[in-house]
Short mmCIF file of C-alpha atoms and ligand atoms in Angstrom, two decimals:
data_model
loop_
_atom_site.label_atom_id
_atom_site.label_comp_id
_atom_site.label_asym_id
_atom_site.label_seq_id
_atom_site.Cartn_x
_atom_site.Cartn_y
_atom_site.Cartn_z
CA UNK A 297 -1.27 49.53 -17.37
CA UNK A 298 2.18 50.23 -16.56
CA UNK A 299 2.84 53.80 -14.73
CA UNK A 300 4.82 55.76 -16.74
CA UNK A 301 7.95 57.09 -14.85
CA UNK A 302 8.92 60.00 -16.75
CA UNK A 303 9.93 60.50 -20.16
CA UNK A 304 13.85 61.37 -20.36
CA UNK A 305 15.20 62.92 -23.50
CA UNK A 306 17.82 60.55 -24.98
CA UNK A 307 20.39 63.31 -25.24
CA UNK A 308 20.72 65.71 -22.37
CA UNK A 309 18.97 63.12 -19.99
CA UNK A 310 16.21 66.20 -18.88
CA UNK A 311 12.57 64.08 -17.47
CA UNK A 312 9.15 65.37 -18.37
CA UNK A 313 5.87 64.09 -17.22
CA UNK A 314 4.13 61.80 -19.76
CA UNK A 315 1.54 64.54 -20.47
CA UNK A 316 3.92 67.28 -19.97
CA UNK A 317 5.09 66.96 -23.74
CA UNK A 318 4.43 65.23 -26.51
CA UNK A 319 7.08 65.05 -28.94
CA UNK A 320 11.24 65.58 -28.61
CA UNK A 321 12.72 67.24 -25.59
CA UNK A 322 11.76 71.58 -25.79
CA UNK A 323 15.89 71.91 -24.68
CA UNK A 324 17.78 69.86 -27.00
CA UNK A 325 15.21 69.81 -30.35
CA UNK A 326 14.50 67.92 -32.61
CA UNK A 327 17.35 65.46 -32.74
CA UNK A 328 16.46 64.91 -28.86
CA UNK A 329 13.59 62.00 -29.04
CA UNK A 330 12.22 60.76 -25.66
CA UNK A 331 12.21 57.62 -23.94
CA UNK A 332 8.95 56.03 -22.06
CA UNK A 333 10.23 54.69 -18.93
CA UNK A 334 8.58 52.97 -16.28
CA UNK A 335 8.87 51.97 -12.39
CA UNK A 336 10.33 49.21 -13.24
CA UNK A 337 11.17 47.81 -9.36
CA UNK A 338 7.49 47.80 -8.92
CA UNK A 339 6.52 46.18 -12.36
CA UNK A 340 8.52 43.42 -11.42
CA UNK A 341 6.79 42.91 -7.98
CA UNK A 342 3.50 43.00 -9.73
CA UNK A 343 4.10 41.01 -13.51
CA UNK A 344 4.68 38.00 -14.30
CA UNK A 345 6.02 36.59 -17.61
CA UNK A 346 4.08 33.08 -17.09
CA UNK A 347 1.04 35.28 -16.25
CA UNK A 348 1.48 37.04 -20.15
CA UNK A 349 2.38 33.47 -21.42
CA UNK A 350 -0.58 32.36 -20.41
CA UNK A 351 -2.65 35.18 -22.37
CA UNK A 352 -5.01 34.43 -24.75
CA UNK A 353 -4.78 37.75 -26.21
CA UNK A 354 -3.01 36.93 -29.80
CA UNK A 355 -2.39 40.30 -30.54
CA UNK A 356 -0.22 43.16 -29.43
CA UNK A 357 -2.17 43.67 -26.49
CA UNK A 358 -1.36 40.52 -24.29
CA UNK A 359 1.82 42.91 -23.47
CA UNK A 360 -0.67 45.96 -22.07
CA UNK A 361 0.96 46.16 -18.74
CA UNK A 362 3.92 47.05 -20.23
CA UNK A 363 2.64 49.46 -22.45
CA UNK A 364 1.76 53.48 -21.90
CA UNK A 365 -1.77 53.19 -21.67
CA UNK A 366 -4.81 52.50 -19.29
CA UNK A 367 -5.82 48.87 -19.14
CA UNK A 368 -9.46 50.01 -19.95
CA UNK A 369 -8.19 52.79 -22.58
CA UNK A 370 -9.50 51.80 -25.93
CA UNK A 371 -7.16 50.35 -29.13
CA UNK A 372 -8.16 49.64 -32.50
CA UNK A 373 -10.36 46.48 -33.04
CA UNK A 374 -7.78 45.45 -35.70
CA UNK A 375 -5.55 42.66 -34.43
CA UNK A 376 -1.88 43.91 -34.91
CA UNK A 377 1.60 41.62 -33.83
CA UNK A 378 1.44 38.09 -32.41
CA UNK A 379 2.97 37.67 -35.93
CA UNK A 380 4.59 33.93 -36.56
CA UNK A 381 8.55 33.46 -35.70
CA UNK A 382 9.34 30.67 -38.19
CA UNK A 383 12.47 28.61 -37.28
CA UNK A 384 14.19 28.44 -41.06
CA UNK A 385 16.75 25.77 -40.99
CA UNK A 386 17.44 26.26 -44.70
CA UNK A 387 18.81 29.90 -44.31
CA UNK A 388 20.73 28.85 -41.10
CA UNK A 389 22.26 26.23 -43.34
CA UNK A 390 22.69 28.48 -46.99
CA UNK A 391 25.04 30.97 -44.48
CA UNK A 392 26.28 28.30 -42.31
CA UNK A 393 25.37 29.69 -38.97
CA UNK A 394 23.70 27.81 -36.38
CA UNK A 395 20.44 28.87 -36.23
CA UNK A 396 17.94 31.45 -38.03
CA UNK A 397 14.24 32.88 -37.30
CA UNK A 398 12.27 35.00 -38.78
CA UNK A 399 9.93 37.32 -37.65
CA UNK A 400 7.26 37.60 -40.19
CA UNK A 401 6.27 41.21 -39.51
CA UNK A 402 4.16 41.47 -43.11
CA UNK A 403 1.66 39.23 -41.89
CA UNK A 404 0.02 42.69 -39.68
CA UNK A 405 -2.94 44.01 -41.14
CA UNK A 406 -1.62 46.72 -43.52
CA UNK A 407 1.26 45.10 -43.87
CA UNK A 408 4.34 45.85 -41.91
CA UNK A 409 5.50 46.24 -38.65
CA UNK A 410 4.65 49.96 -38.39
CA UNK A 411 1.21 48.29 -37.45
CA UNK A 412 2.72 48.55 -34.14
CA UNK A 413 3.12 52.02 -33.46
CA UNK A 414 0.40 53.21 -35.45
CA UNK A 415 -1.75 50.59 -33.28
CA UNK A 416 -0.63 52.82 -29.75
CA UNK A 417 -0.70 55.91 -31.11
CA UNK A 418 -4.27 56.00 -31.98
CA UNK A 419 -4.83 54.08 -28.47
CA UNK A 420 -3.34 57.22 -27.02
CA UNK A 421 -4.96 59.65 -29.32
CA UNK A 422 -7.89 58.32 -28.06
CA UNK A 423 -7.07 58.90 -24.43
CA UNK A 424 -5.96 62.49 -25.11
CA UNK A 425 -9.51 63.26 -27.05
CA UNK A 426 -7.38 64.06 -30.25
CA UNK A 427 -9.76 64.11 -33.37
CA UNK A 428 -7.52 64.12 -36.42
CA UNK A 429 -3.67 62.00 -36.42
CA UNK A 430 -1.71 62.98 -39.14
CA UNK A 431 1.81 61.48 -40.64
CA UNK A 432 4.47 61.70 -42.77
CA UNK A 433 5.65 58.74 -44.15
CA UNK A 434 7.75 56.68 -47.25
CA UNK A 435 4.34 54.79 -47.25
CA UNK A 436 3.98 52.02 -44.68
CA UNK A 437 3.47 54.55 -41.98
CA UNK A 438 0.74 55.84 -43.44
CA UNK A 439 -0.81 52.54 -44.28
CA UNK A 440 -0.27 51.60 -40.69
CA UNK A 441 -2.05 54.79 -39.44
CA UNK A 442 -5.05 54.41 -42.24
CA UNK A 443 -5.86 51.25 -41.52
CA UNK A 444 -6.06 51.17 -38.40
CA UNK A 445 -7.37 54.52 -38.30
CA UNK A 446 -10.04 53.37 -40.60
CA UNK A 447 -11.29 50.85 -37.60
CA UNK A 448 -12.41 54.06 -35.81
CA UNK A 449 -15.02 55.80 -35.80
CA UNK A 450 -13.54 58.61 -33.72
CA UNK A 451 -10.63 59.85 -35.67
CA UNK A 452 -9.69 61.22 -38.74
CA UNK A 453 -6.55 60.70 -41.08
CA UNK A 454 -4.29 62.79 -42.92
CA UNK A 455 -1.47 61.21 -44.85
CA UNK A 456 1.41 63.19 -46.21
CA UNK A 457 3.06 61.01 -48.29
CA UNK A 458 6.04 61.65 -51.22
CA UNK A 459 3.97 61.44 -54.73
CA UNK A 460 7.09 58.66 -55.62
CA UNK A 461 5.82 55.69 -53.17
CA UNK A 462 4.77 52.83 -54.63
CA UNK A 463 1.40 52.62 -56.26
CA UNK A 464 0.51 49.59 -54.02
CA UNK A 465 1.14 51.85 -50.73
CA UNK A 466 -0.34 54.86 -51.76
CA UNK A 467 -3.84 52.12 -53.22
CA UNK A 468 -3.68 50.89 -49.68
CA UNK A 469 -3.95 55.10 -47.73
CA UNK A 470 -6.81 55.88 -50.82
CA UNK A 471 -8.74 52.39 -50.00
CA UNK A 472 -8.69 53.30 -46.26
CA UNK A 473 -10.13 56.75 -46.73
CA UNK A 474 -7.40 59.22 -45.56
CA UNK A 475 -7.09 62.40 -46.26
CA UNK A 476 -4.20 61.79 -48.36
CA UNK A 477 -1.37 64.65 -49.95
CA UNK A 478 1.02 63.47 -52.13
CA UNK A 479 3.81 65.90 -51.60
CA UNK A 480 6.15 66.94 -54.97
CA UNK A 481 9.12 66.08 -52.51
CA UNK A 482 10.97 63.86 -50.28
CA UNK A 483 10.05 61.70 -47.59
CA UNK A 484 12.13 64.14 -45.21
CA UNK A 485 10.23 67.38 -46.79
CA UNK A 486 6.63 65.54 -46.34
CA UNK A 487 7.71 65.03 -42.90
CA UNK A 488 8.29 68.82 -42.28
CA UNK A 489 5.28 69.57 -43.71
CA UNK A 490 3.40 67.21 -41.43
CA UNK A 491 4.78 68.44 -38.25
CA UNK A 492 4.40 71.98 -38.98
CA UNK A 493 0.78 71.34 -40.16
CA UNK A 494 -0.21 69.60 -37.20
CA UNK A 495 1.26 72.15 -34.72
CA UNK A 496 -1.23 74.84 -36.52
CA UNK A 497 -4.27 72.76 -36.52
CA UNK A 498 -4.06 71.40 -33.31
CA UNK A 499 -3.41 67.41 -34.56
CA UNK A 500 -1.60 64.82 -33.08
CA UNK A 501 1.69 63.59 -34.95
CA UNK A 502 2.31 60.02 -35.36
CA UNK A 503 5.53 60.56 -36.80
CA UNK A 504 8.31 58.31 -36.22
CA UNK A 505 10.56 58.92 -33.61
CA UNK A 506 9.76 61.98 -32.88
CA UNK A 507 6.31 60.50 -31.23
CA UNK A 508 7.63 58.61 -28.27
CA UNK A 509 4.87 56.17 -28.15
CA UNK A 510 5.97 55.25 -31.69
CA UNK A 511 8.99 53.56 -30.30
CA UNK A 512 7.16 52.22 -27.68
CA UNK A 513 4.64 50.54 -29.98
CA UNK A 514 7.16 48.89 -32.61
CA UNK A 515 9.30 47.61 -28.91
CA UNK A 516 6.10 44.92 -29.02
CA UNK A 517 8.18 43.15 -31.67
CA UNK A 518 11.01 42.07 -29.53
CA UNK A 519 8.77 41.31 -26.59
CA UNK A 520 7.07 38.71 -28.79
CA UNK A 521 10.54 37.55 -30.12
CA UNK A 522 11.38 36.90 -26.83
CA UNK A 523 8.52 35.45 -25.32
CA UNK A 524 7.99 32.92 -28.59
CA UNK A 525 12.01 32.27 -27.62
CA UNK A 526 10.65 30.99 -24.49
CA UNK A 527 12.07 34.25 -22.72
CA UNK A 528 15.19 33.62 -24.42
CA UNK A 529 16.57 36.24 -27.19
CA UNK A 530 18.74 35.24 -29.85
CA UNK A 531 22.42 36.27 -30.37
CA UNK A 532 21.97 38.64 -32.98
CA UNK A 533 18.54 40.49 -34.40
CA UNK A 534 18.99 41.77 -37.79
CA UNK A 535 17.04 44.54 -38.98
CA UNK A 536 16.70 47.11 -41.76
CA UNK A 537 17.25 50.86 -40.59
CA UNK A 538 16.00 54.13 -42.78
CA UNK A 539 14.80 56.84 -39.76
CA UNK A 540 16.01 54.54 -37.13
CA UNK A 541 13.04 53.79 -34.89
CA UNK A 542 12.11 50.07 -35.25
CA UNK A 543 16.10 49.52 -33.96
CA UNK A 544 15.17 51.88 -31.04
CA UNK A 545 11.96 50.18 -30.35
CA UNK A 546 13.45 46.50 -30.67
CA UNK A 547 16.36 47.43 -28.35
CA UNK A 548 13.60 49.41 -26.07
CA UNK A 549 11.84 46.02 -26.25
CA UNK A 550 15.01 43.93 -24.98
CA UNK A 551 15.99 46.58 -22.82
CA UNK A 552 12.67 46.26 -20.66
CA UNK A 553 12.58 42.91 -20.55
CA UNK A 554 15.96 42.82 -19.24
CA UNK A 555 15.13 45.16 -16.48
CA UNK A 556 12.63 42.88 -15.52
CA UNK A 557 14.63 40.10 -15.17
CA UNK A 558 12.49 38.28 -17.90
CA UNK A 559 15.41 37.56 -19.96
CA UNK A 560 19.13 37.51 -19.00
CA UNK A 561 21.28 39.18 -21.90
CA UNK A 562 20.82 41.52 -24.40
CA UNK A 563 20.91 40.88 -28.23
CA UNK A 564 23.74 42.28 -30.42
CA UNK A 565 21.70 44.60 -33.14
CA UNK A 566 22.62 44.23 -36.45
CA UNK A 567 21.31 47.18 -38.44
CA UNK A 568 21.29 47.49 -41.95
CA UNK A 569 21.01 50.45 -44.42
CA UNK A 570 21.05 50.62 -48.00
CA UNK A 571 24.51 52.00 -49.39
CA UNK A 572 22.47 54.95 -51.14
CA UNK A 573 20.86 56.31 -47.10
CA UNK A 574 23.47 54.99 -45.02
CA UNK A 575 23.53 58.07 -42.33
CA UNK A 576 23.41 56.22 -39.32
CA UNK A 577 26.21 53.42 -40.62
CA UNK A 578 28.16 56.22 -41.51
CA UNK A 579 27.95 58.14 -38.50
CA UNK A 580 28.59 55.39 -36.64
CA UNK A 581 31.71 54.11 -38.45
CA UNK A 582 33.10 58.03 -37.75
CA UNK A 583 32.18 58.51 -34.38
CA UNK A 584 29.76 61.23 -35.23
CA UNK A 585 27.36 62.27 -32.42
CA UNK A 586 23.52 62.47 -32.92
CA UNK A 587 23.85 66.25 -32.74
CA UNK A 588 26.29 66.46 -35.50
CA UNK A 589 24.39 64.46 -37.67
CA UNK A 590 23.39 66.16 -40.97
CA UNK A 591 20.81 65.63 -44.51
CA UNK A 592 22.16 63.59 -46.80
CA UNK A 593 20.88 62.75 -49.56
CA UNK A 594 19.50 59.12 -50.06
CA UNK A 595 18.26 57.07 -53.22
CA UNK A 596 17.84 53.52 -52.68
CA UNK A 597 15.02 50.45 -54.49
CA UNK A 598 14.22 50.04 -50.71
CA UNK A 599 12.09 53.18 -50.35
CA UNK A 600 10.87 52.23 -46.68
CA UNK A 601 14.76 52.70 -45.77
CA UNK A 602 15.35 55.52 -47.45
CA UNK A 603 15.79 58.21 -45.49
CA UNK A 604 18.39 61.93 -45.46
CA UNK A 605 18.00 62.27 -42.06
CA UNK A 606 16.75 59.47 -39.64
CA UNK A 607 14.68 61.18 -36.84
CA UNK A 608 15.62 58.22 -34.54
CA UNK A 609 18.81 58.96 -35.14
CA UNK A 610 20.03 59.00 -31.35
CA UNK A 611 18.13 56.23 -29.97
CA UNK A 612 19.60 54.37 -33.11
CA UNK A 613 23.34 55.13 -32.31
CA UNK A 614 22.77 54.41 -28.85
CA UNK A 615 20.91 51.06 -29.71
CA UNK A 616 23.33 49.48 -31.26
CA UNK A 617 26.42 51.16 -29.23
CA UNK A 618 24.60 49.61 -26.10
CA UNK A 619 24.14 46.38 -27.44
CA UNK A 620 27.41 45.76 -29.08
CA UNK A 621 26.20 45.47 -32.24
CA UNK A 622 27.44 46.54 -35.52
CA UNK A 623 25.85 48.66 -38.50
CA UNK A 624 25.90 46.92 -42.06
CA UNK A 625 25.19 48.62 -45.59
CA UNK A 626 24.09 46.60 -48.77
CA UNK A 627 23.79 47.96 -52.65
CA UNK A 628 20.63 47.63 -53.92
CA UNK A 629 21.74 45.04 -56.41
CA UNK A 630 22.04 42.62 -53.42
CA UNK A 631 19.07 43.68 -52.28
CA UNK A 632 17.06 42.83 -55.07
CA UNK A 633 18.62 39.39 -55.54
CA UNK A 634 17.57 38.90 -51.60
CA UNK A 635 13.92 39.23 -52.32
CA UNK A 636 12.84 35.71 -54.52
CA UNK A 637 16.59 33.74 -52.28
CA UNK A 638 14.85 34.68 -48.97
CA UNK A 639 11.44 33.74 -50.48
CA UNK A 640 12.75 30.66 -51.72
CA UNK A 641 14.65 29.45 -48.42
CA UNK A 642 11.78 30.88 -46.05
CA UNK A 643 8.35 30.90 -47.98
CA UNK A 644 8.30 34.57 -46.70
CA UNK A 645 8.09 37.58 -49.54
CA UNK A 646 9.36 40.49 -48.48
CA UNK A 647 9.15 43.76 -49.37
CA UNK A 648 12.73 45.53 -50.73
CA UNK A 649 13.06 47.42 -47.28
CA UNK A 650 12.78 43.73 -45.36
CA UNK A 651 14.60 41.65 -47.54
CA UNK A 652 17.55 44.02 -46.85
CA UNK A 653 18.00 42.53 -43.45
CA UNK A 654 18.69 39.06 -45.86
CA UNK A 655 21.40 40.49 -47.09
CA UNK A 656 23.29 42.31 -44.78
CA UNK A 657 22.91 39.37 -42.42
CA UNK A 658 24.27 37.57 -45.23
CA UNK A 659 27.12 40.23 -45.68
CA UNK A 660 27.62 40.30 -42.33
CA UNK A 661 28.45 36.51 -41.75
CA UNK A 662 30.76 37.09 -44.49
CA UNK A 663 32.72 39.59 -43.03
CA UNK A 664 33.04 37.56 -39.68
CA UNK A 665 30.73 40.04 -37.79
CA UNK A 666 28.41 37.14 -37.01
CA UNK A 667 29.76 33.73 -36.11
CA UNK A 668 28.71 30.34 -36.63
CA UNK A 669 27.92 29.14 -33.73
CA UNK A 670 25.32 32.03 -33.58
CA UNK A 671 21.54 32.34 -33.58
CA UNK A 672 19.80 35.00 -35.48
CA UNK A 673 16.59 36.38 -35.98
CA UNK A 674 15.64 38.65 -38.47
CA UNK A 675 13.07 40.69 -38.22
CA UNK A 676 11.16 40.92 -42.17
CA UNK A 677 9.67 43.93 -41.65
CA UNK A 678 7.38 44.19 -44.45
CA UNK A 679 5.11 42.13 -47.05
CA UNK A 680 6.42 41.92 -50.46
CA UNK A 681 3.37 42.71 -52.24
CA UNK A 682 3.94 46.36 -51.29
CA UNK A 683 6.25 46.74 -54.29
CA UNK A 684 5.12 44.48 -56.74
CA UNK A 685 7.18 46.01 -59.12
CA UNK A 686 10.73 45.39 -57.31
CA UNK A 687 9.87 41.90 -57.23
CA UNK A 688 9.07 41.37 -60.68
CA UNK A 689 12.10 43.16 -61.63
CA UNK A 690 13.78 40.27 -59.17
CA UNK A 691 13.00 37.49 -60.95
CA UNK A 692 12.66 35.83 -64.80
CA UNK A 693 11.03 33.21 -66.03
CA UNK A 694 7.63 32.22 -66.64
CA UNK A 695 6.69 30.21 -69.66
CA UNK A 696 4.60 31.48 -72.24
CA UNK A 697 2.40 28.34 -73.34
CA UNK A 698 -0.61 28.21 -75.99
CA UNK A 699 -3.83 26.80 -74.19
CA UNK A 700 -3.29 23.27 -74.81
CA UNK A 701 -1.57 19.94 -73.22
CA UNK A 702 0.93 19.92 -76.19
CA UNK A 703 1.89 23.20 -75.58
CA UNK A 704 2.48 22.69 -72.15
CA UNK A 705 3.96 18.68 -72.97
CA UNK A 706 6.24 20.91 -75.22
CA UNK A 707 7.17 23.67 -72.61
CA UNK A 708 8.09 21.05 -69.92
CA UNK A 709 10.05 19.15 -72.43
CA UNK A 710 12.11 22.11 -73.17
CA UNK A 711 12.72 23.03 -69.95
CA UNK A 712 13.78 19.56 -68.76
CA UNK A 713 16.66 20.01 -71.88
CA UNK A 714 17.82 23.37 -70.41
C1 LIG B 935 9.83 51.73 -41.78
C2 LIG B 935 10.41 50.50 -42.32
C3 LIG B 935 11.75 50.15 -42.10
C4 LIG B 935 12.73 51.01 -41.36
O1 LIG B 935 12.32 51.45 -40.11
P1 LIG B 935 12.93 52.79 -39.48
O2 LIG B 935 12.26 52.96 -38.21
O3 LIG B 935 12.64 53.88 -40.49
O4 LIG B 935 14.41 52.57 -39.36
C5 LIG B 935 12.20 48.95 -42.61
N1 LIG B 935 11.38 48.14 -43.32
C6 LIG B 935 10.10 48.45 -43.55
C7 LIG B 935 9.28 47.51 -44.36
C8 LIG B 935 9.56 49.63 -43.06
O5 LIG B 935 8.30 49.93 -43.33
ZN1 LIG B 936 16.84 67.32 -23.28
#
């Protein structure tokens, strides 16, 4: 494993032990999440990106030495990341930039990319003897946490989750055998209600952000970007932003790797909100700080970006101050549209949430924020089948035939003349 360093809140720079505490920083709250930083002089004397090429490991754990646990610590069985980069010449050519990948994050076990930091926290739970892991979630966190939850015997799950999320999500937490409550409320009241819950029963919180090894999990995603890049990252990496944390965990990702010398620049970020919970997009347009950020209210079709007031809000700022990049917003009418164009040009469905980095990379080459001579990834960040019923309301068609070859003879015929 890699030694931990110290954890350093992201907004008064203060260090704490890696045991010493477990959530944000105790002198600047809530708003103050933690980074997991490492020696990083000495991990490059003793790693070796040819060494983690050559892994057979096809899961998130070929990357262990770079992550915040023991080498012999246990992780759920369940094999999360290693997820396919396709290169996808046809979207490079329908926005006329040079070159386009995508990250295929729905192919995880439950789902989406929140695999990832679901994945280390219960690797960590583990570690610390925690018995229960509780989260608050707009649904794929929760998945996440009760599926891979569910591939231990040694904890138990309890899900707060708004009673709105999709049917398909909350299915998925039920199937798994959480403890599940469907809160009467918002995502951001569920997630009060999870934190204060698990400080009186003695849980551990998996919630986002404010659980520094949640960051450090979902950074996995840029490491494999990267590596599958041939230790090369792309120009720009487009992804969808709601609380804030897979941004801060992709940059956290790129940021390592550059202090190891693995790769030699930094990606711009692209991050993209839905008009209806644009907080961070707006904050950053104003030049609000992190501390000044406050609720507002958010309604967007992408419910996994939905969010009044991101929790990784600083780490997000800073992500995409630090790496020049820009935020985006996109209505939900273009959002919709995305989901069956970037099926069509990739063979990847995507969920609302993930085919919102479609179109604001498509907005944003628009605009003249991304060039084309440029390569960019985007990161699809979760399977469309979680919201079967955004899709359907993206598409038409369908012909309605009587069961015979005339019918269908008929049908074809028809739809030849139209
Ligand atoms: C959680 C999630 C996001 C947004 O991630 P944040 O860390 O909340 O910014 C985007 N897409 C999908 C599918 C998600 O589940
Ligand atoms: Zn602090």
């Amino acid at each position: 494993m890699a030694d931990v360093k110290e954890l350093r809140c992201v907004i008064g720079g203060c260090r704490y032990d890696v045991d010493e505490v477990s959530y944000t920083c105790p002198e600047h709250g809530e708003v103050a999440t933690l980074d997991i930083l490492y020696d990083y002089p000495a991990l490059r004397a003793q790693l070796d990106r040819d060494a983690i090429s050559a892994s057979h490991t096809a899961n998130c754990w070929r990357y262990k030495p770079l992550m915040p646990i023991a080498c012999e610590s246990k992780a759920p069985p369940l094999a999360v990341g290693w997820t396919p980069l396709y290169d996808t010449p046809r979207i490079a050519k329908n926005l006329g930039i040079r070159r386009v990948w995508v990250k295929d994050e729905g192919a995880n076990p439950t789902g989406s990319l929140k695999d990832r930091a679901s994945s280390l926290v219960l690797a960590r739970a583990l570690e610390k003897g925690f018995k229960t892991v509780s989260t608050a979630s707009t649904g794929n966190a929760a998945a996440a946490l009760a599926g891979l939850g569910a591939s231990l015997p040694e904890v138990e799950i309890v899900i707060f989750v708004p009673a709105s999320a999709p049917p398909a999500k909350i299915a998925q937490l039920l199937v798994y055998g959480a403890e599940v409550l469907l809160v009467e409320g918002s995502y951001d009241e569920a997630f009060d209600l999870c934190m204060e819950t698990c400080a009186a029963q003695g849980w551990y919180s998996r919630n986002t952000g404010v659980n520094p090894f949640t960051t450090e999990g979902k950074k996995t995603v840029a490491l494999e970007i990267a590596e599958q890049l041939n230790w090369k990252a792309p120009d720009v990496v487009a992804v969808s932003v709601g609380d804030g944390s897979i941004i801060s965990g992709v940059h956290k990702g790129f940021s390592d790797l550059r202090q190891l010398g693995w790769i030699d620049r930094m990606p711009r970020l692209l991050g993209v909100q839905a008009e209806g919970s644009a907080v961070l997009a707006k904050a950053c347009a104003g030049g609000v700080a992190a501390q000044d950020i406050v609720r507002q209210d958010a309604s967007t079709i992408a419910d996994s970006i939905a969010s009044e007031l991101p929790r990784d809000r600083a780490k997000a700022l800073r992500a995409i101050r630090r790496s020049g990049g820009r935020f985006i917003t996109v209505a939900d009418a273009a959002i919709q549209a995305a989901i069956p164009e970037f099926a069509q040009l990739s063979g990847v469905f995507a969920e609302p949430a993930a085919a919102a980095a479609f179109a604001g990379l498509k907005r944003a080459v628009k605009t003249g924020i991304i060039h084309q001579d440029e390569s960019v990834c985007i990161i699809s960040t979760g399977n469309g089948l979680k919201d079967v019923a955004r899709a359907r309301d993206s598409v038409t068609g369908g012909i309605r035939v009587a069961p015979t070859r005339a019918a269908v003879e008929s049908a074809l015929q028809s739809r030849r003349l139209a």
